[in-house]
Coordinates of C-alpha atoms in Angstrom, one line a residue:
Chain A
M1434 CA 0.0 0.1 0.0
M1435 CA 2.8 2.5 1.2
E1436 CA 5.5 0.4 -0.8
E1437 CA 5.4 2.6 -3.8
T1438 CA 8.6 3.7 -5.5
G1439 CA 9.4 7.4 -5.7
S1440 CA 11.4 9.0 -8.2
S1441 CA 12.8 11.8 -6.1
L1442 CA 16.6 11.7 -5.5
S1443 CA 16.4 12.8 -1.9
T1444 CA 15.1 10.2 0.4
N1445 CA 13.8 11.7 3.8
H1446 CA 13.9 8.5 5.9
P1447 CA 16.5 5.9 6.7
Y1448 CA 14.6 2.8 5.5
W1449 CA 15.4 0.2 2.8
P1450 CA 14.8 -0.1 -0.1
R1451 CA 16.1 3.3 -0.4
N1452 CA 13.4 4.2 -3.2
L1453 CA 10.5 3.5 -0.6
S1454 CA 8.1 6.5 -0.7
L1455 CA 7.2 7.4 3.1
P1456 CA 5.8 10.8 2.9
T1457 CA 4.3 10.9 6.3
Y1458 CA 7.6 9.7 8.2
V1459 CA 8.6 11.8 11.0
P1460 CA 12.2 11.3 12.5
N1461 CA 12.6 10.1 16.1
D1462 CA 13.7 12.5 18.8
R1463 CA 14.6 9.7 21.1
S1464 CA 18.3 8.3 20.5
M1465 CA 19.0 4.9 19.8
T1466 CA 20.8 4.6 23.1
E1467 CA 17.6 5.5 25.0
I1468 CA 15.4 3.1 23.2
L1469 CA 17.8 0.1 23.7
V1470 CA 18.5 1.2 27.5
F1471 CA 14.5 1.1 28.0
L1472 CA 14.3 -2.3 26.2
F1473 CA 17.4 -4.1 28.1
S1474 CA 16.8 -2.5 31.4
V1475 CA 13.0 -3.5 31.6
S1476 CA 13.9 -7.0 30.4
G1477 CA 16.7 -7.0 32.8
V1478 CA 14.8 -6.0 35.7
L1479 CA 12.1 -8.7 35.0
L1480 CA 14.8 -11.2 34.5
L1481 CA 16.3 -10.6 37.8
S1482 CA 13.0 -10.2 39.6
I1483 CA 11.7 -13.8 38.3
W1484 CA 15.2 -15.3 39.2
A1485 CA 14.9 -13.9 42.8
L1486 CA 11.3 -14.9 43.0
T1487 CA 11.7 -18.7 41.8
G1488 CA 14.7 -19.1 44.3
K1489 CA 12.3 -19.8 47.2
Q1490 CA 10.3 -23.0 47.6
V1491 CA 7.1 -22.6 45.5
A1492 CA 4.0 -24.9 46.2
G1493 CA 6.1 -27.4 48.1
Q1494 CA 8.9 -27.8 45.3
R1495 CA 12.2 -26.2 44.6
L1496 CA 12.9 -25.1 40.8
S1497 CA 16.2 -26.2 39.1
A1498 CA 18.5 -23.4 37.7
G1499 CA 17.5 -24.4 34.2
R1500 CA 13.7 -24.1 35.0
R1501 CA 14.2 -21.0 36.6
L1502 CA 16.0 -19.6 33.6
A1503 CA 13.2 -20.8 31.4
L1504 CA 10.6 -18.8 33.6
C1505 CA 12.7 -15.8 33.4
W1506 CA 12.8 -16.2 29.5
F1507 CA 9.0 -16.5 29.4
T1508 CA 8.5 -13.4 31.5
V1509 CA 10.5 -11.4 29.2
C1510 CA 8.6 -13.0 26.4
G1511 CA 5.4 -12.0 28.1
F1512 CA 6.6 -8.2 28.1
I1513 CA 8.0 -8.2 24.7
H1514 CA 5.2 -10.1 23.1
G1515 CA 2.4 -8.5 25.0
V1516 CA 3.6 -4.7 25.4
I1517 CA 6.1 -4.2 22.5
E1518 CA 4.8 -6.4 19.6
G1519 CA 1.2 -5.7 21.3
W1520 CA 1.8 -2.0 20.4
F1521 CA 2.9 -2.8 16.9
A1522 CA -0.3 -4.9 16.3
F1523 CA -2.5 -2.1 17.5
F1524 CA -0.9 1.0 16.1
Y1525 CA 1.2 0.0 13.0
P1526 CA -0.8 2.1 10.7
V1527 CA 0.2 5.2 12.5
I1528 CA 3.9 4.5 13.9
I1529 CA 5.6 6.0 10.9
S1530 CA 4.4 9.4 12.0
D1531 CA 4.1 8.9 15.6
Q1532 CA 6.4 10.0 18.5
S1533 CA 5.1 7.8 21.4
F1534 CA 7.9 5.9 22.9
L1535 CA 7.0 2.7 21.6
S1536 CA 6.5 3.9 18.1
Q1537 CA 9.9 5.5 18.1
L1538 CA 11.3 2.0 19.3
W1539 CA 9.6 0.4 16.2
K1540 CA 10.8 3.3 14.1
E1541 CA 14.3 2.5 15.3
Y1542 CA 14.0 -1.3 14.9
A1543 CA 12.4 -0.9 11.4
K1544 CA 15.7 0.2 10.1
G1545 CA 16.6 -3.5 10.5
D1546 CA 13.5 -4.5 8.8
S1547 CA 11.3 -1.8 7.0
R1548 CA 8.4 -4.4 6.7
Y1549 CA 7.4 -2.9 10.1
I1550 CA 6.6 0.5 8.7
I1551 CA 5.2 -0.4 5.4
A1552 CA 2.4 -2.5 7.2
D1553 CA 3.5 -5.8 5.3
N1554 CA 0.8 -8.0 5.3
F1555 CA 2.4 -11.3 6.7
T1556 CA 4.3 -9.3 9.5
V1557 CA 1.1 -7.7 10.7
C1558 CA -0.8 -11.0 10.8
M1559 CA 2.1 -12.9 12.6
E1560 CA 2.6 -10.0 15.1
T1561 CA -1.0 -9.9 15.9
V1562 CA -1.0 -13.7 16.6
T1563 CA 2.0 -13.2 18.7
A1564 CA 0.8 -10.6 20.8
C1565 CA -2.8 -11.9 21.4
L1566 CA -1.7 -15.5 21.9
W1567 CA 1.9 -16.2 22.8
G1568 CA 2.0 -12.9 25.0
P1569 CA -0.5 -14.0 27.4
F1570 CA 0.4 -17.5 27.3
S1571 CA 4.0 -16.7 28.2
L1572 CA 2.9 -15.3 31.6
W1573 CA 0.3 -18.2 31.9
V1574 CA 3.1 -20.8 31.6
V1575 CA 5.1 -19.0 34.3
L1576 CA 2.3 -19.3 36.6
A1577 CA 1.7 -23.1 35.5
F1578 CA 5.2 -23.8 36.6
L1579 CA 5.0 -21.8 39.9
Y1580 CA 1.8 -23.9 40.7
N1581 CA 3.0 -27.0 39.3
R1582 CA -0.1 -27.4 36.9
P1583 CA -0.2 -30.6 34.9
Y1584 CA -0.2 -28.9 31.5
R1585 CA 2.8 -26.7 32.2
Y1586 CA 5.0 -28.6 29.6
V1587 CA 2.2 -28.7 27.1
L1588 CA 2.0 -24.9 27.3
Q1589 CA 5.6 -24.4 27.1
L1590 CA 5.5 -26.7 23.9
I1591 CA 2.6 -24.8 22.3
I1592 CA 4.2 -21.2 22.9
S1593 CA 7.9 -22.4 22.0
L1594 CA 6.5 -23.9 18.6
G1595 CA 4.2 -20.9 18.0
Q1596 CA 7.4 -18.5 18.3
L1597 CA 9.6 -20.9 16.3
Y1598 CA 7.4 -21.4 13.3
G1599 CA 6.4 -17.6 13.4
D1600 CA 10.2 -16.7 13.2
I1601 CA 10.9 -19.3 10.7
L1602 CA 8.4 -17.8 8.3
Y1603 CA 9.6 -14.2 9.3
F1604 CA 13.2 -15.0 8.2
Y1605 CA 12.0 -17.2 5.1
T1606 CA 9.8 -14.5 3.7
E1607 CA 12.7 -12.1 4.2
H1608 CA 15.2 -14.5 2.5
R1609 CA 12.9 -15.0 -0.3
D1610 CA 12.6 -11.1 -0.7
G1611 CA 16.4 -10.9 -1.0
Y1612 CA 16.8 -9.1 2.3
M1613 CA 15.7 -5.9 0.6
H1614 CA 14.1 -4.5 3.9
S1615 CA 17.4 -3.5 5.5
E1616 CA 20.9 -2.3 4.5
H1617 CA 22.5 -5.8 3.8
G1618 CA 25.5 -6.5 6.2
H1619 CA 25.0 -3.4 8.4
P1620 CA 26.5 -4.4 11.7
I1621 CA 23.8 -2.9 14.1
Y1622 CA 20.6 -2.7 11.9
F1623 CA 21.1 -6.2 9.7
W1624 CA 23.3 -8.2 12.0
F1625 CA 22.2 -6.9 15.6
Y1626 CA 18.5 -6.0 15.3
F1627 CA 17.4 -8.4 12.4
V1628 CA 19.6 -11.5 12.7
F1629 CA 20.7 -11.7 16.4
M1630 CA 17.4 -10.5 18.1
N1631 CA 15.2 -12.7 15.9
G1632 CA 17.7 -15.4 16.1
L1633 CA 17.1 -15.7 19.9
W1634 CA 13.4 -16.9 19.1
I1635 CA 14.8 -19.7 17.0
V1636 CA 17.4 -21.1 19.3
I1637 CA 15.7 -20.7 22.7
P1638 CA 12.1 -22.1 21.6
F1639 CA 13.9 -24.9 19.8
A1640 CA 15.6 -25.8 23.1
L1641 CA 12.5 -25.6 25.0
I1642 CA 10.6 -27.8 22.5
V1643 CA 13.3 -30.3 23.0
D1644 CA 13.1 -30.0 26.7
A1645 CA 9.2 -30.3 26.6
W1646 CA 9.4 -33.4 24.3
R1647 CA 11.9 -35.2 26.6
Q1648 CA 9.7 -34.3 29.9
L1649 CA 6.4 -35.2 28.4
S1650 CA 7.8 -38.5 26.7
A1651 CA 9.5 -39.8 29.8
V1652 CA 6.2 -39.2 31.8
Q1653 CA 4.3 -41.0 29.1
A1654 CA 6.8 -43.9 29.1
I1655 CA 6.2 -44.5 32.6
S1656 CA 2.5 -44.5 32.2
D1657 CA 2.8 -47.0 29.2
K1658 CA 4.8 -49.3 31.2
T1659 CA 2.3 -49.2 34.1
T1660 CA -0.6 -50.0 31.7
S1661 CA 1.2 -52.7 29.9
Q1662 CA 2.1 -54.4 33.3
S1663 CA -1.4 -54.0 34.5
R1664 CA -2.5 -55.6 31.2
K1665 CA -0.2 -58.5 31.7
H1666 CA -1.4 -59.0 35.1
K1667 CA -4.9 -59.1 34.0
A1668 CA -4.1 -61.6 31.3
N1669 CA -2.3 -64.1 33.7
Chain B
M714 CA 6.5 -10.5 -9.2
M715 CA 4.0 -11.5 -11.6
E716 CA 1.1 -9.6 -9.9
E717 CA 1.3 -6.7 -12.3
T718 CA -2.0 -5.0 -13.4
G719 CA -2.8 -5.2 -17.1
S720 CA -4.8 -2.8 -19.1
S721 CA -6.2 -5.1 -21.5
L722 CA -9.8 -5.6 -21.6
S723 CA -9.7 -9.4 -22.4
T724 CA -8.6 -11.4 -19.7
N725 CA -7.2 -14.8 -20.9
H726 CA -7.6 -16.5 -17.3
P727 CA -10.0 -17.5 -14.8
Y728 CA -8.2 -15.9 -11.8
W729 CA -8.8 -12.9 -9.4
P730 CA -8.4 -10.1 -9.1
R731 CA -9.5 -9.9 -12.8
N732 CA -6.8 -7.5 -13.8
L733 CA -3.9 -9.9 -13.0
S734 CA -1.6 -10.3 -16.0
L735 CA -0.6 -13.9 -16.5
P736 CA 0.7 -14.1 -20.0
T737 CA 2.3 -17.5 -19.6
Y738 CA -1.1 -19.0 -18.4
V739 CA -2.0 -22.4 -20.3
P740 CA -5.7 -23.5 -19.6
N741 CA -6.1 -27.3 -18.2
D742 CA -7.2 -30.0 -20.2
R743 CA -8.3 -32.0 -17.5
S744 CA -11.8 -31.1 -16.0
M745 CA -12.7 -30.2 -12.5
T746 CA -14.4 -33.7 -12.0
E747 CA -11.2 -35.6 -12.9
I748 CA -9.2 -33.6 -10.5
L749 CA -11.5 -33.8 -7.7
V750 CA -12.1 -37.5 -8.3
F751 CA -8.5 -38.1 -8.1
L752 CA -8.0 -36.0 -4.8
F753 CA -11.0 -37.8 -2.9
S754 CA -10.4 -41.2 -4.2
V755 CA -6.7 -41.6 -3.3
S756 CA -7.6 -39.7 0.1
G757 CA -10.7 -42.1 0.4
V758 CA -8.5 -45.3 -0.3
L759 CA -5.8 -44.2 2.3
L760 CA -8.5 -43.6 4.9
L761 CA -10.1 -47.0 4.5
S762 CA -6.8 -48.8 4.3
I763 CA -5.7 -47.3 7.6
W764 CA -9.0 -47.9 9.1
A765 CA -8.8 -51.5 8.2
L766 CA -5.1 -51.9 9.1
T767 CA -5.6 -50.3 12.7
G768 CA -8.5 -52.4 13.5
K769 CA -6.3 -55.4 14.4
Q770 CA -4.5 -55.4 17.5
V771 CA -1.0 -53.7 17.1
A772 CA 1.9 -54.0 19.3
G773 CA -0.1 -55.7 22.0
Q774 CA -2.9 -52.9 22.2
R775 CA -6.2 -52.3 20.5
L776 CA -6.8 -48.7 19.3
S777 CA -10.1 -47.0 20.1
A778 CA -12.2 -45.7 17.1
G779 CA -11.4 -42.1 17.7
R780 CA -7.8 -42.9 17.9
R781 CA -8.1 -44.9 14.4
L782 CA -9.9 -41.9 12.8
A783 CA -7.0 -39.7 13.8
L784 CA -4.6 -42.0 12.3
C785 CA -6.9 -41.9 9.2
W786 CA -6.6 -38.1 9.2
F787 CA -2.8 -38.0 9.6
T788 CA -2.2 -40.4 6.7
V789 CA -4.5 -38.1 4.4
C790 CA -2.4 -35.1 5.7
G791 CA 0.8 -37.0 4.9
F792 CA -0.3 -37.5 1.4
I793 CA -1.8 -33.8 0.9
H794 CA 1.2 -32.2 2.7
G795 CA 3.8 -34.5 1.1
V796 CA 2.5 -35.1 -2.3
I797 CA 0.1 -32.4 -3.4
E798 CA 1.7 -29.4 -1.5
G799 CA 5.2 -30.9 -2.0
W800 CA 4.4 -30.5 -5.6
F801 CA 3.5 -26.8 -5.1
A802 CA 6.7 -26.1 -2.9
F803 CA 8.8 -27.4 -5.7
F804 CA 7.2 -26.4 -8.9
Y805 CA 5.4 -23.3 -8.0
P806 CA 7.3 -21.1 -10.5
V807 CA 6.0 -23.2 -13.6
I808 CA 2.5 -24.5 -12.5
I809 CA 0.9 -21.7 -14.5
S810 CA 2.0 -23.0 -17.9
D811 CA 2.5 -26.7 -16.8
Q812 CA 0.1 -29.5 -17.8
S813 CA 1.3 -32.2 -15.3
F814 CA -1.6 -33.6 -13.5
L815 CA -0.8 -32.1 -10.1
S816 CA 0.2 -28.6 -11.7
Q817 CA -3.4 -28.7 -13.2
L818 CA -4.7 -29.5 -9.7
W819 CA -3.2 -26.4 -8.5
K820 CA -4.4 -24.3 -11.5
E821 CA -8.0 -25.6 -10.5
Y822 CA -7.5 -24.9 -6.9
A823 CA -6.1 -21.4 -7.5
K824 CA -9.5 -20.3 -8.9
G825 CA -10.2 -20.2 -5.1
D826 CA -6.9 -18.3 -4.1
S827 CA -4.8 -17.0 -6.9
R828 CA -1.8 -16.7 -4.5
Y829 CA -1.0 -20.1 -5.6
I830 CA -0.2 -19.1 -9.3
I831 CA 1.3 -15.7 -8.5
A832 CA 4.0 -17.2 -6.2
D833 CA 2.8 -15.1 -3.1
N834 CA 5.8 -14.9 -0.8
F835 CA 4.0 -15.9 2.3
T836 CA 2.1 -18.8 0.6
V837 CA 5.3 -20.4 -0.9
C838 CA 7.2 -20.2 2.5
M839 CA 4.1 -21.5 4.5
E840 CA 3.6 -24.3 2.0
T841 CA 7.3 -25.2 1.9
V842 CA 7.3 -25.6 5.7
T843 CA 4.1 -27.8 5.5
A844 CA 5.4 -30.1 2.8
C845 CA 8.9 -30.4 4.3
L846 CA 7.9 -30.7 8.1
W847 CA 4.3 -31.5 8.7
G848 CA 4.1 -33.8 5.6
P849 CA 6.7 -36.4 6.9
F850 CA 5.7 -35.8 10.6
S851 CA 2.2 -36.8 9.8
L852 CA 3.5 -40.2 8.6
W853 CA 5.8 -40.4 11.6
V854 CA 2.9 -39.8 14.1
V855 CA 0.8 -42.9 12.4
L856 CA 3.8 -45.1 13.1
A857 CA 4.4 -43.5 16.6
F858 CA 0.8 -44.5 17.4
L859 CA 0.9 -48.1 15.8
Y860 CA 4.2 -48.8 17.8
N861 CA 2.9 -47.0 21.0
R862 CA 5.9 -44.7 21.2
P863 CA 6.2 -42.4 24.2
Y864 CA 6.4 -39.3 22.3
R865 CA 3.1 -40.1 20.0
Y866 CA 1.0 -37.3 21.6
V867 CA 3.9 -34.9 21.5
L868 CA 4.3 -35.2 17.9
Q869 CA 0.3 -35.0 17.5
L870 CA 0.5 -31.6 19.2
I871 CA 3.4 -30.3 17.2
I872 CA 1.9 -31.3 13.8
S873 CA -1.5 -29.9 14.7
L874 CA -0.3 -26.7 15.9
G875 CA 1.8 -26.2 13.0
Q876 CA -1.2 -26.8 10.7
L877 CA -3.5 -24.8 12.9
Y878 CA -0.9 -21.7 12.9
G879 CA -0.2 -22.0 9.3
D880 CA -3.8 -22.0 8.5
I881 CA -4.8 -19.2 10.7
L882 CA -2.0 -17.0 8.8
Y883 CA -3.3 -18.4 5.5
F884 CA -6.8 -17.0 6.4
Y885 CA -5.7 -14.0 8.1
T886 CA -3.4 -12.6 5.3
E887 CA -6.1 -13.2 2.8
H888 CA -8.6 -11.5 5.1
R889 CA -6.4 -8.3 5.4
D890 CA -6.3 -8.5 1.5
G891 CA -9.9 -8.2 1.4
Y892 CA -10.4 -11.8 -0.2
M893 CA -9.1 -10.1 -3.4
H894 CA -7.6 -13.5 -4.8
S895 CA -10.9 -15.3 -5.6
E896 CA -14.4 -14.5 -6.6
H897 CA -16.0 -13.5 -3.4
G898 CA -19.0 -15.7 -2.6
H899 CA -18.6 -18.3 -5.4
P900 CA -20.1 -21.3 -4.2
I901 CA -17.3 -23.7 -5.3
Y902 CA -14.1 -21.6 -5.6
F903 CA -14.7 -19.2 -2.6
W904 CA -16.8 -21.5 -0.3
F905 CA -15.7 -25.0 -1.1
Y906 CA -12.1 -24.7 -2.2
F907 CA -11.0 -21.8 -0.1
V908 CA -13.3 -21.7 3.0
F909 CA -14.3 -25.3 3.5
M910 CA -11.2 -27.3 2.5
N911 CA -8.8 -25.2 4.6
G912 CA -11.6 -24.7 7.3
L913 CA -11.1 -28.5 8.0
W914 CA -7.4 -27.6 8.8
I915 CA -8.7 -25.2 11.5
V916 CA -11.2 -27.6 13.2
I917 CA -9.6 -30.9 13.1
P918 CA -6.2 -29.9 14.3
F919 CA -7.6 -27.7 17.0
A920 CA -9.7 -31.0 18.3
L921 CA -6.4 -32.9 18.0
I922 CA -4.5 -30.2 20.1
V923 CA -7.1 -30.5 22.9
D924 CA -6.9 -34.3 22.9
A925 CA -3.2 -34.3 23.1
W926 CA -3.3 -31.4 25.8
R927 CA -5.9 -33.6 28.0
Q928 CA -3.8 -37.0 27.3
L929 CA -0.5 -35.3 28.2
S930 CA -1.7 -33.4 31.3
A931 CA -3.5 -36.4 32.7
V932 CA -0.3 -38.5 32.5
Q933 CA 1.7 -35.7 33.9
A934 CA -0.9 -35.2 36.8
I935 CA -0.4 -39.0 37.8
S936 CA 3.4 -38.6 37.6
D937 CA 3.2 -35.3 39.8
K938 CA 1.0 -37.1 42.3
T939 CA 3.8 -39.9 42.6
T940 CA 6.4 -37.4 42.9
S941 CA 4.7 -35.4 45.7
Q942 CA 3.8 -38.6 47.7
S943 CA 7.2 -39.9 47.7
R944 CA 8.6 -36.6 48.8
K945 CA 6.0 -36.6 51.7
H946 CA 7.1 -40.3 52.6
K947 CA 10.8 -38.9 52.7
A948 CA 9.9 -36.1 54.9
N949 CA 8.1 -38.3 57.4

């Protein structure tokens, strides 16, 4: 819709492809540092709080260090999916010209992927599902582990697969577009924002899928053994 | 790429939007009936074979009717994802002008969604993941249930969530595009091909996710109870 090619030589925005026409673009008045400090300090505070909170015995059990790290991860996911990506899902049509803090965050991030300021159809759909489902589910799974709910690993599997599949499609669609939506090889915008930040949502969900697979299969194996033994007892 | 608007008044193809320019289009020489008979008879034969096969006692157990139906479903999924969608994933660039049987099947289906003959980026990516992962996994899960493997419900959950999320994005992206890729309200192309056929992959995977959730949580609940009891024994 907004992805029209302009013929003017002077481009008034920092986005790629350089010939994108973005007449309503308003440059940020917040610096990159302010935005990154906000993102990482909120994430850091959440991470440390959950680490401290889960150190105590909860619901008659003590969580392992790995499990506590997983809960820290899901809490940060709850914040990023629910608040940051939630903002995008609701306000993507106006972000380009808006100066709210979170709109400025997205205008900064879009230097690594301009699909976020041209309302790319797949991006909007995937982000909306992420914000509305994986966001709340991420907080739900933290409670599920704290209260030792029997569906805790099922929920971990659902969120992690949702994140992984969404992210695979995110990278794959951009790969087929020839990485045209950022300056190819730029150390910050391409490698840090686009590749590294999103790469986290490939590596960590994959590890948590493997973890859930192992846990759920182990418990099923014990149950199957019991069933098989009781069947043999009946047969004898 | 091919989605350019032509100004010629005579459109030589049956796809929507009507102003799509598809100069390499070759009309099918197979009828809609032939194509649908092929699709439903292969699916029907697979369904009946698996129903018959799973009626016997396998690996010392007898499967319930619901479980047998689920295995029939996954076998049909293996065929549709692996063969039909696999064909699309490999040959999408040439389907528009190709007369192989499966290319004709896609040219027929595309009357309900022209994204399949214009190499829409999201569609190609989602279909490639579906063909390469959910296809083989669908056959794997059938074997997993026949041989009573402990990861069988985990695999059912993974495939079903993958199918559901892919299909939600498939409908959602087209909804945001204003259903421009088919004749809105057409009883066969819009309602049967696009809505009904894809609707199956919303309803059935959702039911199978609920089924896996219940099964896995029930087994986990028993395991948690045992752990909690042995912890109390130790404490006493």
